[in-house]
mmCIF file of C-alpha atoms in Angstrom:
data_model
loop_
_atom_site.group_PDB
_atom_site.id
_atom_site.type_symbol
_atom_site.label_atom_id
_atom_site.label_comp_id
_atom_site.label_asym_id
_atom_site.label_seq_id
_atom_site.Cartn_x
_atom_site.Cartn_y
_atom_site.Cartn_z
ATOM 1 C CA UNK A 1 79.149 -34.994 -66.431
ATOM 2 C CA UNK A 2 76.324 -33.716 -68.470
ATOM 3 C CA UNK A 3 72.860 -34.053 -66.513
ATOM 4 C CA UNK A 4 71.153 -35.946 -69.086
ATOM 5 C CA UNK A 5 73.927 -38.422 -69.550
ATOM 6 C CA UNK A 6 74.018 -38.952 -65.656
ATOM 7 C CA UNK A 7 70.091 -39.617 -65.593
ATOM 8 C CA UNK A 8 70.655 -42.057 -68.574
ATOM 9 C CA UNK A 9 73.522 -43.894 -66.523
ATOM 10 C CA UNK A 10 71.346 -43.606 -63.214
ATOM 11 C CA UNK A 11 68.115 -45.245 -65.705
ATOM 12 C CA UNK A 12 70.650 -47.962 -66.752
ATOM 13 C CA UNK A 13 71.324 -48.919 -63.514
ATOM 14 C CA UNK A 14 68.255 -49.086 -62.464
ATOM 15 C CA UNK A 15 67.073 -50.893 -64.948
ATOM 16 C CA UNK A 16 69.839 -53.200 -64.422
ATOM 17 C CA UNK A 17 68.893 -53.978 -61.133
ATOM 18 C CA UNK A 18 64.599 -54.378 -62.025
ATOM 19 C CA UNK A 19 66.174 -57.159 -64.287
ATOM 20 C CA UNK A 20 67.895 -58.727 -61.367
ATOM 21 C CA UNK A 21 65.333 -58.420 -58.413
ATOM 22 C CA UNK A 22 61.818 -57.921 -58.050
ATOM 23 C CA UNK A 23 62.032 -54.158 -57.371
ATOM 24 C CA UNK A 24 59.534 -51.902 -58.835
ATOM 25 C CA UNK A 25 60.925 -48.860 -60.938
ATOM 26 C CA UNK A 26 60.202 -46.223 -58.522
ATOM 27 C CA UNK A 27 62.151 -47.984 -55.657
ATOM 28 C CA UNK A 28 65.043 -48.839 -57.879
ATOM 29 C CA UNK A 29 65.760 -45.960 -59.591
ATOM 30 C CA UNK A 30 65.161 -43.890 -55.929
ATOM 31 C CA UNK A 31 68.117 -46.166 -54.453
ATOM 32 C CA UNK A 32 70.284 -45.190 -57.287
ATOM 33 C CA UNK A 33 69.122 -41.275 -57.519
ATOM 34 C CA UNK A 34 69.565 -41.310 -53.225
ATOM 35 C CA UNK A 35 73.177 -42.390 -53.794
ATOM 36 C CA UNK A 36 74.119 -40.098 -57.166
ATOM 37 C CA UNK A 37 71.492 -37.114 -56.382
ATOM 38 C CA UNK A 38 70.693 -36.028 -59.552
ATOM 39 C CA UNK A 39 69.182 -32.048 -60.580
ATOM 40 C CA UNK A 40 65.331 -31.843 -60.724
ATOM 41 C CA UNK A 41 65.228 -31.941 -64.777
ATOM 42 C CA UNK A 42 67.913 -34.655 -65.008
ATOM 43 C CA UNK A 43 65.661 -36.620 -61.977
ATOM 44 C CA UNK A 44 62.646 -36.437 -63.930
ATOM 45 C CA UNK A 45 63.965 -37.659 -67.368
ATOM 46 C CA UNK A 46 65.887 -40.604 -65.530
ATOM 47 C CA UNK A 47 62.225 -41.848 -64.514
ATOM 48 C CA UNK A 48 61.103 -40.972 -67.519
ATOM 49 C CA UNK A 49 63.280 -43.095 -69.165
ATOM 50 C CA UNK A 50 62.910 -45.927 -66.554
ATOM 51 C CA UNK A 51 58.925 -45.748 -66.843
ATOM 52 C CA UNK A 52 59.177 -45.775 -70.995
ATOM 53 C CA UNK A 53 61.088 -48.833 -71.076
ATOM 54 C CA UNK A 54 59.637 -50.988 -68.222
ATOM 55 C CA UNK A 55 56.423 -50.117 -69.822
ATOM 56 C CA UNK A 56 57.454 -50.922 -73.837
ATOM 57 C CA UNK A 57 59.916 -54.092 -72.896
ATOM 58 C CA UNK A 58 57.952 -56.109 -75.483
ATOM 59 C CA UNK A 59 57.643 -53.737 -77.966
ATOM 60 C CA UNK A 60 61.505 -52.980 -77.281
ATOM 61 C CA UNK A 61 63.064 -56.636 -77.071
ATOM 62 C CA UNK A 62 60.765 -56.993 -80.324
ATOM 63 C CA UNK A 63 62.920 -54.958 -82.244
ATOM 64 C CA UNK A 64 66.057 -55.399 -80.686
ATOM 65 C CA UNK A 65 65.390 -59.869 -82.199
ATOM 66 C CA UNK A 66 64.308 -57.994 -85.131
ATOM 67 C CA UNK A 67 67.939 -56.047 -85.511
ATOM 68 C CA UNK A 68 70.114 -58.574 -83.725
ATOM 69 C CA UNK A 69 68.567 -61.917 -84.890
ATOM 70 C CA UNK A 70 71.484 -63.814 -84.294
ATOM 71 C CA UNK A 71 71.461 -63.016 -80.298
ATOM 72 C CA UNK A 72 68.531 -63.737 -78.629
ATOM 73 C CA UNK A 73 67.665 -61.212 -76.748
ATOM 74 C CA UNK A 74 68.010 -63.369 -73.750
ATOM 75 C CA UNK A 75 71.242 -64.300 -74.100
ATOM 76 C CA UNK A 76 72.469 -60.573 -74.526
ATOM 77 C CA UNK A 77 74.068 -59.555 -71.652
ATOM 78 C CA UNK A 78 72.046 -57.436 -69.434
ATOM 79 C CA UNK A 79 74.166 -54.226 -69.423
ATOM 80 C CA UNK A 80 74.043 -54.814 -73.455
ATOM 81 C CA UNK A 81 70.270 -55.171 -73.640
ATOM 82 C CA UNK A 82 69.519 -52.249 -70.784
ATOM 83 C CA UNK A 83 71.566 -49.709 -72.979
ATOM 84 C CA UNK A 84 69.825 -50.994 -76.332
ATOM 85 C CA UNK A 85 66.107 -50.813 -74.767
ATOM 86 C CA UNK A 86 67.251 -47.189 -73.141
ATOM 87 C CA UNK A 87 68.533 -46.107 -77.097
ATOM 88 C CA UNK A 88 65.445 -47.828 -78.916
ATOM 89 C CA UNK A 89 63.073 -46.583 -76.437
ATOM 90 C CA UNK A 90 64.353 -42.807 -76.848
ATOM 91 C CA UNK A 91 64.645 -43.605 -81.054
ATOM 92 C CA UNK A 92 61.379 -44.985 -81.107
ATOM 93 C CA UNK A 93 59.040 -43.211 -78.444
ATOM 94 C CA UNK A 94 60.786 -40.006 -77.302
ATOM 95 C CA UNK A 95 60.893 -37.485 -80.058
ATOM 96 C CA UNK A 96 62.446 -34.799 -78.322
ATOM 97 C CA UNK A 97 65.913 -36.335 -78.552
ATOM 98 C CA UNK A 98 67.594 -36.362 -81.700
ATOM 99 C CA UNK A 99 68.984 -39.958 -83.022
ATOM 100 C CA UNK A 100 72.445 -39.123 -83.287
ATOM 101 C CA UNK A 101 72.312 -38.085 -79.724
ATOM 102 C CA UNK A 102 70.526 -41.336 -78.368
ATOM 103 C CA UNK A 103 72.912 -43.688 -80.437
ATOM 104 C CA UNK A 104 76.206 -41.470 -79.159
ATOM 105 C CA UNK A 105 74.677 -41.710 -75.582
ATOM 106 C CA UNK A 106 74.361 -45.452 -75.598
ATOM 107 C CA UNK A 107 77.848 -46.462 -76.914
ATOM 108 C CA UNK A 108 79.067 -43.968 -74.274
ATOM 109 C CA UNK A 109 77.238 -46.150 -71.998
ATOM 110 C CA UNK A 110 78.180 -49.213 -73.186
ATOM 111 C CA UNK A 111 81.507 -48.115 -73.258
ATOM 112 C CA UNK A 112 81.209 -47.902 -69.167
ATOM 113 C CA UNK A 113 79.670 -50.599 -68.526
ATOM 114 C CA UNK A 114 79.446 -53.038 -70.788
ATOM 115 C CA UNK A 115 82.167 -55.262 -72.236
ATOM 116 C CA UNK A 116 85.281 -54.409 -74.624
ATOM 117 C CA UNK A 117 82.496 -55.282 -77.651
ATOM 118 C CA UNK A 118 79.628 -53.883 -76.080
ATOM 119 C CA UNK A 119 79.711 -50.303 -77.773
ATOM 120 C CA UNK A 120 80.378 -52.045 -81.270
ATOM 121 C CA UNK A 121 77.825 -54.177 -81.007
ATOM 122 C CA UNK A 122 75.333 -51.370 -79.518
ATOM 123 C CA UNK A 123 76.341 -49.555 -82.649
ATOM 124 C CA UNK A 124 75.732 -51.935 -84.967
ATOM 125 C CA UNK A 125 72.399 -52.649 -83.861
ATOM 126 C CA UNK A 126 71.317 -49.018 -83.557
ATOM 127 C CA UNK A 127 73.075 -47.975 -86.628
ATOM 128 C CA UNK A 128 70.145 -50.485 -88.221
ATOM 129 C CA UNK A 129 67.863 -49.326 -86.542
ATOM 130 C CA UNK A 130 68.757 -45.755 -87.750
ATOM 131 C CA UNK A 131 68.859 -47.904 -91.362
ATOM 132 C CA UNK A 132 65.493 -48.627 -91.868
ATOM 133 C CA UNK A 133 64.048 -45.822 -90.061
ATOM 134 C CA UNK A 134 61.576 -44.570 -87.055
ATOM 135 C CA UNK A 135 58.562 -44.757 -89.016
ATOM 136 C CA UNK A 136 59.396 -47.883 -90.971
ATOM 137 C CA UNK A 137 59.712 -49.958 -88.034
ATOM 138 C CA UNK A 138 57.035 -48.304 -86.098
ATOM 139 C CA UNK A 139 54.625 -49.898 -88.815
ATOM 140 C CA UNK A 140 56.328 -52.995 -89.466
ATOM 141 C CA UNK A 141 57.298 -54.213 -85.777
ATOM 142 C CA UNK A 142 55.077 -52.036 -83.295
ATOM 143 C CA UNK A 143 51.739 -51.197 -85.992
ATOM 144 C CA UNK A 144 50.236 -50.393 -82.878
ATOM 145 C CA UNK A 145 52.481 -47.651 -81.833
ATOM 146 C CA UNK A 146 52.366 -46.333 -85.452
ATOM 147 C CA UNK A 147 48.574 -45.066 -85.545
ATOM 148 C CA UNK A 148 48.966 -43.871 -81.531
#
């Protein structure tokens, strides 16, 4: 398995499991990363990716009611919402990896772990998000993140 795709599955499940419990990101994410080691490089994105979201879950559930506004985004499941917050995080706030790669990633992802409609519905709402573009929604749903 590629690195990066392990880190993002490592990030999901920790993320998973912050949703669940009280843990804090550093202690959830080392549980998972002590029972998968991951490399250095693949280590350090999973946290980075862990960090980004915990710190943007407004901003992030924001656009996910925005693109989905038929689920709320507390009745998506959690493996559904973890993988969308992961891909809209990375579309939104991490530059360096290109959208086709972050949408690709998180059907893979919901492919393992979510349901049998999880990676059509992760699609879907990425493939809007892809729609109306980074710097469209930046401005419309996050203006602060825009002018950062």
């Amino acid at each position: 398995m590629k690195a990066r795709r392990h880190a993002r599955r490592i990030a999901l499940q920790g993320l998973y499991e912050i949703d669940f419990t009280q843990h804090s990101p550093e202690y959830a994410l080392g549980c998972r990363i002590k029972e998968q080691p991951l490399p250095e490089e693949a280590t350090l994105f999973a946290f980075h990716l862990v960090e980004g979201v915990v710190e943007h879950i407004p901003q992030l559930d924001q656009v996910m009611a925005e693109l989905a506004p038929e689920w709320p985004v507390d009745q998506i499941a959690v493996v559904d919402r973890n993988v969308l917050r992961i891909a809209i995080y990375e579309l939104l706030f991490d530059p360096d990896t290109p959208p086709k790669v972050a949408i690709n990633e998180a059907v893979e992802l919901a492919k393992m772990f979510g349901s049998d409609s999880s990676p059509r519905f992760v699609n879907g709402v990425l493939g809007s998000l892809a729609n109306r573009g980074r710097e469209r929604i930046l401005a419309t749903l996050i203006p602060e993140a825009s002018k950062a």
